[in-house]
Coordinates of C-alpha atoms in Angstrom, one line a residue:
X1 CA 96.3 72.9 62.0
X2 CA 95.5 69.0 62.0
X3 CA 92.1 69.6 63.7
X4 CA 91.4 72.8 61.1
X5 CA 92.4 69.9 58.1
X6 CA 90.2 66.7 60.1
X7 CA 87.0 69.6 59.8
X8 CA 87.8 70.4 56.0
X9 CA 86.7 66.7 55.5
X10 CA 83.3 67.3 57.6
X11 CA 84.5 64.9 60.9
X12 CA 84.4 66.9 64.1
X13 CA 86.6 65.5 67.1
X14 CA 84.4 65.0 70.6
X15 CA 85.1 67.2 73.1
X16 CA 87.6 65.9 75.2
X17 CA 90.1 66.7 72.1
X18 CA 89.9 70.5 73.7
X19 CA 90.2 70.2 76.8
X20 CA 94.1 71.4 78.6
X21 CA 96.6 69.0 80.2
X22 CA 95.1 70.0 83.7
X23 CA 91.8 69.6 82.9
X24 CA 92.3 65.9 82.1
X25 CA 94.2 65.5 85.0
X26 CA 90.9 65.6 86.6
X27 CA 89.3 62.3 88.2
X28 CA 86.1 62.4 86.1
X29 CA 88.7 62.1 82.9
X30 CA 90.1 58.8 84.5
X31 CA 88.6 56.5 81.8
X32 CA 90.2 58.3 79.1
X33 CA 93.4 58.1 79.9
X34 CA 92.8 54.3 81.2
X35 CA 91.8 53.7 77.2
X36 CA 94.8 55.8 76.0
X37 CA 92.5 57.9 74.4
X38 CA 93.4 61.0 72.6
X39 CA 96.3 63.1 70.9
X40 CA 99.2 60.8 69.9
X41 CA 102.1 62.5 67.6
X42 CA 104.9 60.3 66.7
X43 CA 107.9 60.5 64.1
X44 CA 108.3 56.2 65.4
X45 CA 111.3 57.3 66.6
X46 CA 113.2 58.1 63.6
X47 CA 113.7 62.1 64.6
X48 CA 112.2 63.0 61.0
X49 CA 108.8 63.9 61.4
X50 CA 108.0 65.4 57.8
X51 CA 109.6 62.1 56.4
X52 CA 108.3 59.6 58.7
X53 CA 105.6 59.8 61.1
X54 CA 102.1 60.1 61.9
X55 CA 99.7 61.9 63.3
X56 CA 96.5 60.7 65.2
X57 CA 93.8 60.6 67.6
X58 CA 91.9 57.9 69.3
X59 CA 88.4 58.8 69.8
X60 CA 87.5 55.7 71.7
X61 CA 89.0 52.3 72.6
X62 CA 88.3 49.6 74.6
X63 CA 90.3 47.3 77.3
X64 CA 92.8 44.6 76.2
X65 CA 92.0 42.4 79.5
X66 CA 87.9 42.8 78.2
X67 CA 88.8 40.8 74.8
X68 CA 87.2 37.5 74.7
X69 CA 84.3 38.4 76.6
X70 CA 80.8 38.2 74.8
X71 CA 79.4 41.5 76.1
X72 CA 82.3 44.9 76.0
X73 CA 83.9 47.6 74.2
X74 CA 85.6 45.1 72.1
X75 CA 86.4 48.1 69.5
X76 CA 88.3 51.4 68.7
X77 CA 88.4 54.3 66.4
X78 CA 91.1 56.5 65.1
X79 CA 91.2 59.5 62.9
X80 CA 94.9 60.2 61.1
X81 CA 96.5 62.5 58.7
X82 CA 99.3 61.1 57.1
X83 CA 101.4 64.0 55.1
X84 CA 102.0 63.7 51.6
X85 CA 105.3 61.1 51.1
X86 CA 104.8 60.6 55.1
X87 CA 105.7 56.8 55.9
X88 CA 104.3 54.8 58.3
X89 CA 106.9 52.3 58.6
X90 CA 106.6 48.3 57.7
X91 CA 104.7 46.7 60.8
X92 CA 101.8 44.6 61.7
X93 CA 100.0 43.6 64.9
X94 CA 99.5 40.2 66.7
X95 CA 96.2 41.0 67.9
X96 CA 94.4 44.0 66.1
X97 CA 91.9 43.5 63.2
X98 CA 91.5 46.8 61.7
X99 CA 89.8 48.9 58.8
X100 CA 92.0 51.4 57.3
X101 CA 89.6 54.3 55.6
X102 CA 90.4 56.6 53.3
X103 CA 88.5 60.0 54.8
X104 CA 89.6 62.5 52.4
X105 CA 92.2 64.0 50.5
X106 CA 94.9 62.4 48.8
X107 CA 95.2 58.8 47.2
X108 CA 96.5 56.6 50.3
X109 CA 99.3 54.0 49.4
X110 CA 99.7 50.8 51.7
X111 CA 102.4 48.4 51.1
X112 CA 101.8 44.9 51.7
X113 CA 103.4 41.6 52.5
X114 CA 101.9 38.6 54.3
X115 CA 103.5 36.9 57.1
X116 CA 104.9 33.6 56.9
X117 CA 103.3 31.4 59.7
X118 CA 106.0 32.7 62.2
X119 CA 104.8 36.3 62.0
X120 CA 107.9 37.4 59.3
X121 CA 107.3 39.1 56.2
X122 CA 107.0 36.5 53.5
X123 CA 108.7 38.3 50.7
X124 CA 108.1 35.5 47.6
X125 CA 103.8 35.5 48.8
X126 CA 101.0 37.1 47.2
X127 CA 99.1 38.8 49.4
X128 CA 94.9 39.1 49.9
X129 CA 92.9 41.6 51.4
X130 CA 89.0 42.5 51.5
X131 CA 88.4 46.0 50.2
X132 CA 85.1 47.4 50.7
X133 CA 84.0 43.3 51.5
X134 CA 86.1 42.2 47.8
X135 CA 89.0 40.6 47.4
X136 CA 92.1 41.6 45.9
X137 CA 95.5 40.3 45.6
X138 CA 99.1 41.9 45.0
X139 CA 102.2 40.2 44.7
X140 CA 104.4 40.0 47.6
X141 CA 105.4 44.1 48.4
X142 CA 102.6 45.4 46.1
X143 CA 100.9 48.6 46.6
X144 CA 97.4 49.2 47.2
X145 CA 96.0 52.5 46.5
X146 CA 93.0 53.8 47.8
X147 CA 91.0 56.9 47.2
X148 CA 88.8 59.0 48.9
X149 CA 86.0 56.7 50.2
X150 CA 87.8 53.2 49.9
X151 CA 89.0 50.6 52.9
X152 CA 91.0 47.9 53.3
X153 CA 90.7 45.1 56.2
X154 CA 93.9 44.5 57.8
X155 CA 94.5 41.4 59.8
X156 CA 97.4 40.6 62.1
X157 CA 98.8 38.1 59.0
X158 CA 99.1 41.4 57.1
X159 CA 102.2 43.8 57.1
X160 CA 101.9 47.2 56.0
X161 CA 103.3 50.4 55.7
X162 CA 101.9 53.6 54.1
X163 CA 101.8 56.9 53.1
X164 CA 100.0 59.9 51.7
X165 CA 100.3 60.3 47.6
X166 CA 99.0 63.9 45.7
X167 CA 98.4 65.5 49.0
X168 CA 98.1 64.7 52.7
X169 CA 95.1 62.1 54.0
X170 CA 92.6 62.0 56.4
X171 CA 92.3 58.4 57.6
X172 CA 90.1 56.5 59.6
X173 CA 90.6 53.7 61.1
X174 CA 88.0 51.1 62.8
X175 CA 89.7 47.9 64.9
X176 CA 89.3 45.9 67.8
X177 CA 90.8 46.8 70.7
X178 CA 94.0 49.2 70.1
X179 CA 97.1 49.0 72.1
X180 CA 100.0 50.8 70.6
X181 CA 102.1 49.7 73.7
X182 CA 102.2 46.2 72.9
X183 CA 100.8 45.0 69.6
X184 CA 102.9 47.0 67.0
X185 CA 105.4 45.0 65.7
X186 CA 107.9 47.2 63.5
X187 CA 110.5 45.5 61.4
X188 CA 113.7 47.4 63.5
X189 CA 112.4 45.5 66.3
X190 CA 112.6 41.9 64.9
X191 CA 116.3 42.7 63.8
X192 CA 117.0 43.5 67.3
X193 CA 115.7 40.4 68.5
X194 CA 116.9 38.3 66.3
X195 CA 120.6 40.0 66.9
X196 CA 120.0 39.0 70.5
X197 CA 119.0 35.1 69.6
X198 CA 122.4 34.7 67.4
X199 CA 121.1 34.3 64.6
X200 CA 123.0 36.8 62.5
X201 CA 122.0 35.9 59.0
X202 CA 118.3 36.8 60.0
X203 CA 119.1 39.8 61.8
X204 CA 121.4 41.1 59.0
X205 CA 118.9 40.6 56.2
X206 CA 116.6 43.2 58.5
X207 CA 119.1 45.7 59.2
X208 CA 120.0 45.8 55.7
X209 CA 116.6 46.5 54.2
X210 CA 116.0 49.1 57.3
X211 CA 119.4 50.8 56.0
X212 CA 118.3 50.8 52.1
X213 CA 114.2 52.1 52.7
X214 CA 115.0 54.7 55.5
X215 CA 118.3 56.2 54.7
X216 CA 117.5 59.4 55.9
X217 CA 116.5 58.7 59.6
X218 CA 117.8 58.3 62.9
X219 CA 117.8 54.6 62.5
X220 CA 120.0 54.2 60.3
X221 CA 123.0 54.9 62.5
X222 CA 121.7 51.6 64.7
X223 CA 121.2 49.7 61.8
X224 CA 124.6 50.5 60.4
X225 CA 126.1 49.4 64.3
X226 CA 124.3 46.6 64.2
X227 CA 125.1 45.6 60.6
X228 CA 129.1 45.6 61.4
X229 CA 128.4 43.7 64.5
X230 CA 126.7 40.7 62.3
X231 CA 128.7 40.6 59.7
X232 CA 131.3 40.8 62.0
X233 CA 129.8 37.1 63.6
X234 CA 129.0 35.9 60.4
X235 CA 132.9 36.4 59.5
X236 CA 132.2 38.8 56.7
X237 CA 134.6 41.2 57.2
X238 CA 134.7 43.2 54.0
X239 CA 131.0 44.1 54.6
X240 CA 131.6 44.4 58.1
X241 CA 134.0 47.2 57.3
X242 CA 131.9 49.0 54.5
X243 CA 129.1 48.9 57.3
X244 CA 131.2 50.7 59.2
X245 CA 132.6 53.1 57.0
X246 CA 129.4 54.6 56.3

């Protein structure tokens, strides 16, 4: 189904994106797997695919440990379809540059905040990005919607989330070197760290905006945990309990 939709917008996937579990078990397949290259289906954990997730393929990528070196595969390419109303949850990278393409279908919507110089969402900042080599600025949280044909540079200052509006979207999306291992940063994650640090105003301010946007998946139960456990050390009990009530 997703590789009958990436054709309906004329993009063909290379021909390791047929080959069966056992064939790219074989040793001349090595450097694909080295560059985490290929299929990649993920509902980012939430257990609600058709609400949240995202599906993809990376059609070539290059090394983390080759970055800063004048002459290498300093690059990668992805094509996506995100589902109509599909998120892709708020996140950013601390390394990867990347062009986000519209390839077809739908309008695509990206949410955007800019981070403050600590790497956390600055919710008060306007935000700037270069579309199609322009600028354009949206306040802090604004949406950017692209249609068929249109980009948007994303740098690691830039947190985003988006989705598929009218109907589902082909995307493309053109970076430097991509590690999904390492260099997503999602805003569950920050709560959990910051929960760990002590410092429970912080963390409860994140687990309460992942329990307002994402009601309906699997994280909420953690956040809701989590959210009694702060308010809990901040000495707010009435929340606390209402947290826990839920």
């Amino acid at each position: 189904e997703g590789d009958a939709f990436i054709r309906s917008h004329g993009f063909c996937l290379p021909p390791f994106a047929y080959l069966s579990p056992d064939e790219l078990r074989a040793a001349e397949h090595g450097e694909i797997k080295r560059r985490n290259m290929g299929w990649d289906i993920t509902d980012y954990g939430a257990g609600d695919f058709d609400r949240m997730g995202l599906f993809l393929f990376t059609t070539r990528n290059g090394l983390n440990a080759d970055l800063g070196k004048h002459s290498a595969m300093l690059y990668a390419e992805k094509i996506m379809i995100s589902r109509q109303n599909q998120l892709s949850p708020m996140h950013r990278h601390d390394l990867k540059v990347e062009d986000i393409i519209n390839r077809g279908g739908g309008t695509l919507v990206l949410e955007l905040f800019t981070a403050t110089p600590e790497g956390e969402i600055d919710r008060d900042a306007q935000v700037t990005v270069l579309c199609d080599g322009m600028e354009r600025s949206l306040p802090a949280g604004g949406h950017l919607k692209l249609a068929p044909g249109e980009s948007v540079t994303l740098f690691p200052t830039t947190w985003h989330a988006f989705w598929g509006e009218g109907s589902d979207v082909l995307i493309g999306e053109v970076s430097t070197v991509n590690d999904d291992l390492t260099d997503n940063i999602f805003e569950m994650e920050i709560g959990r760290f910051y929960e760990r640090r002590r410092q429970w105003l912080s963390a409860t301010l994140r687990f309460r905006r992942v329990v307002d946007q994402y009601q309906t998946t699997t994280h909420t139960p953690e956040a809701l945990m989590r959210l009694t456990e702060t308010y809990l050390a901040l000495g707010v009990r009435g929340e606390a309990e209402k947290a826990a009530a839920v």
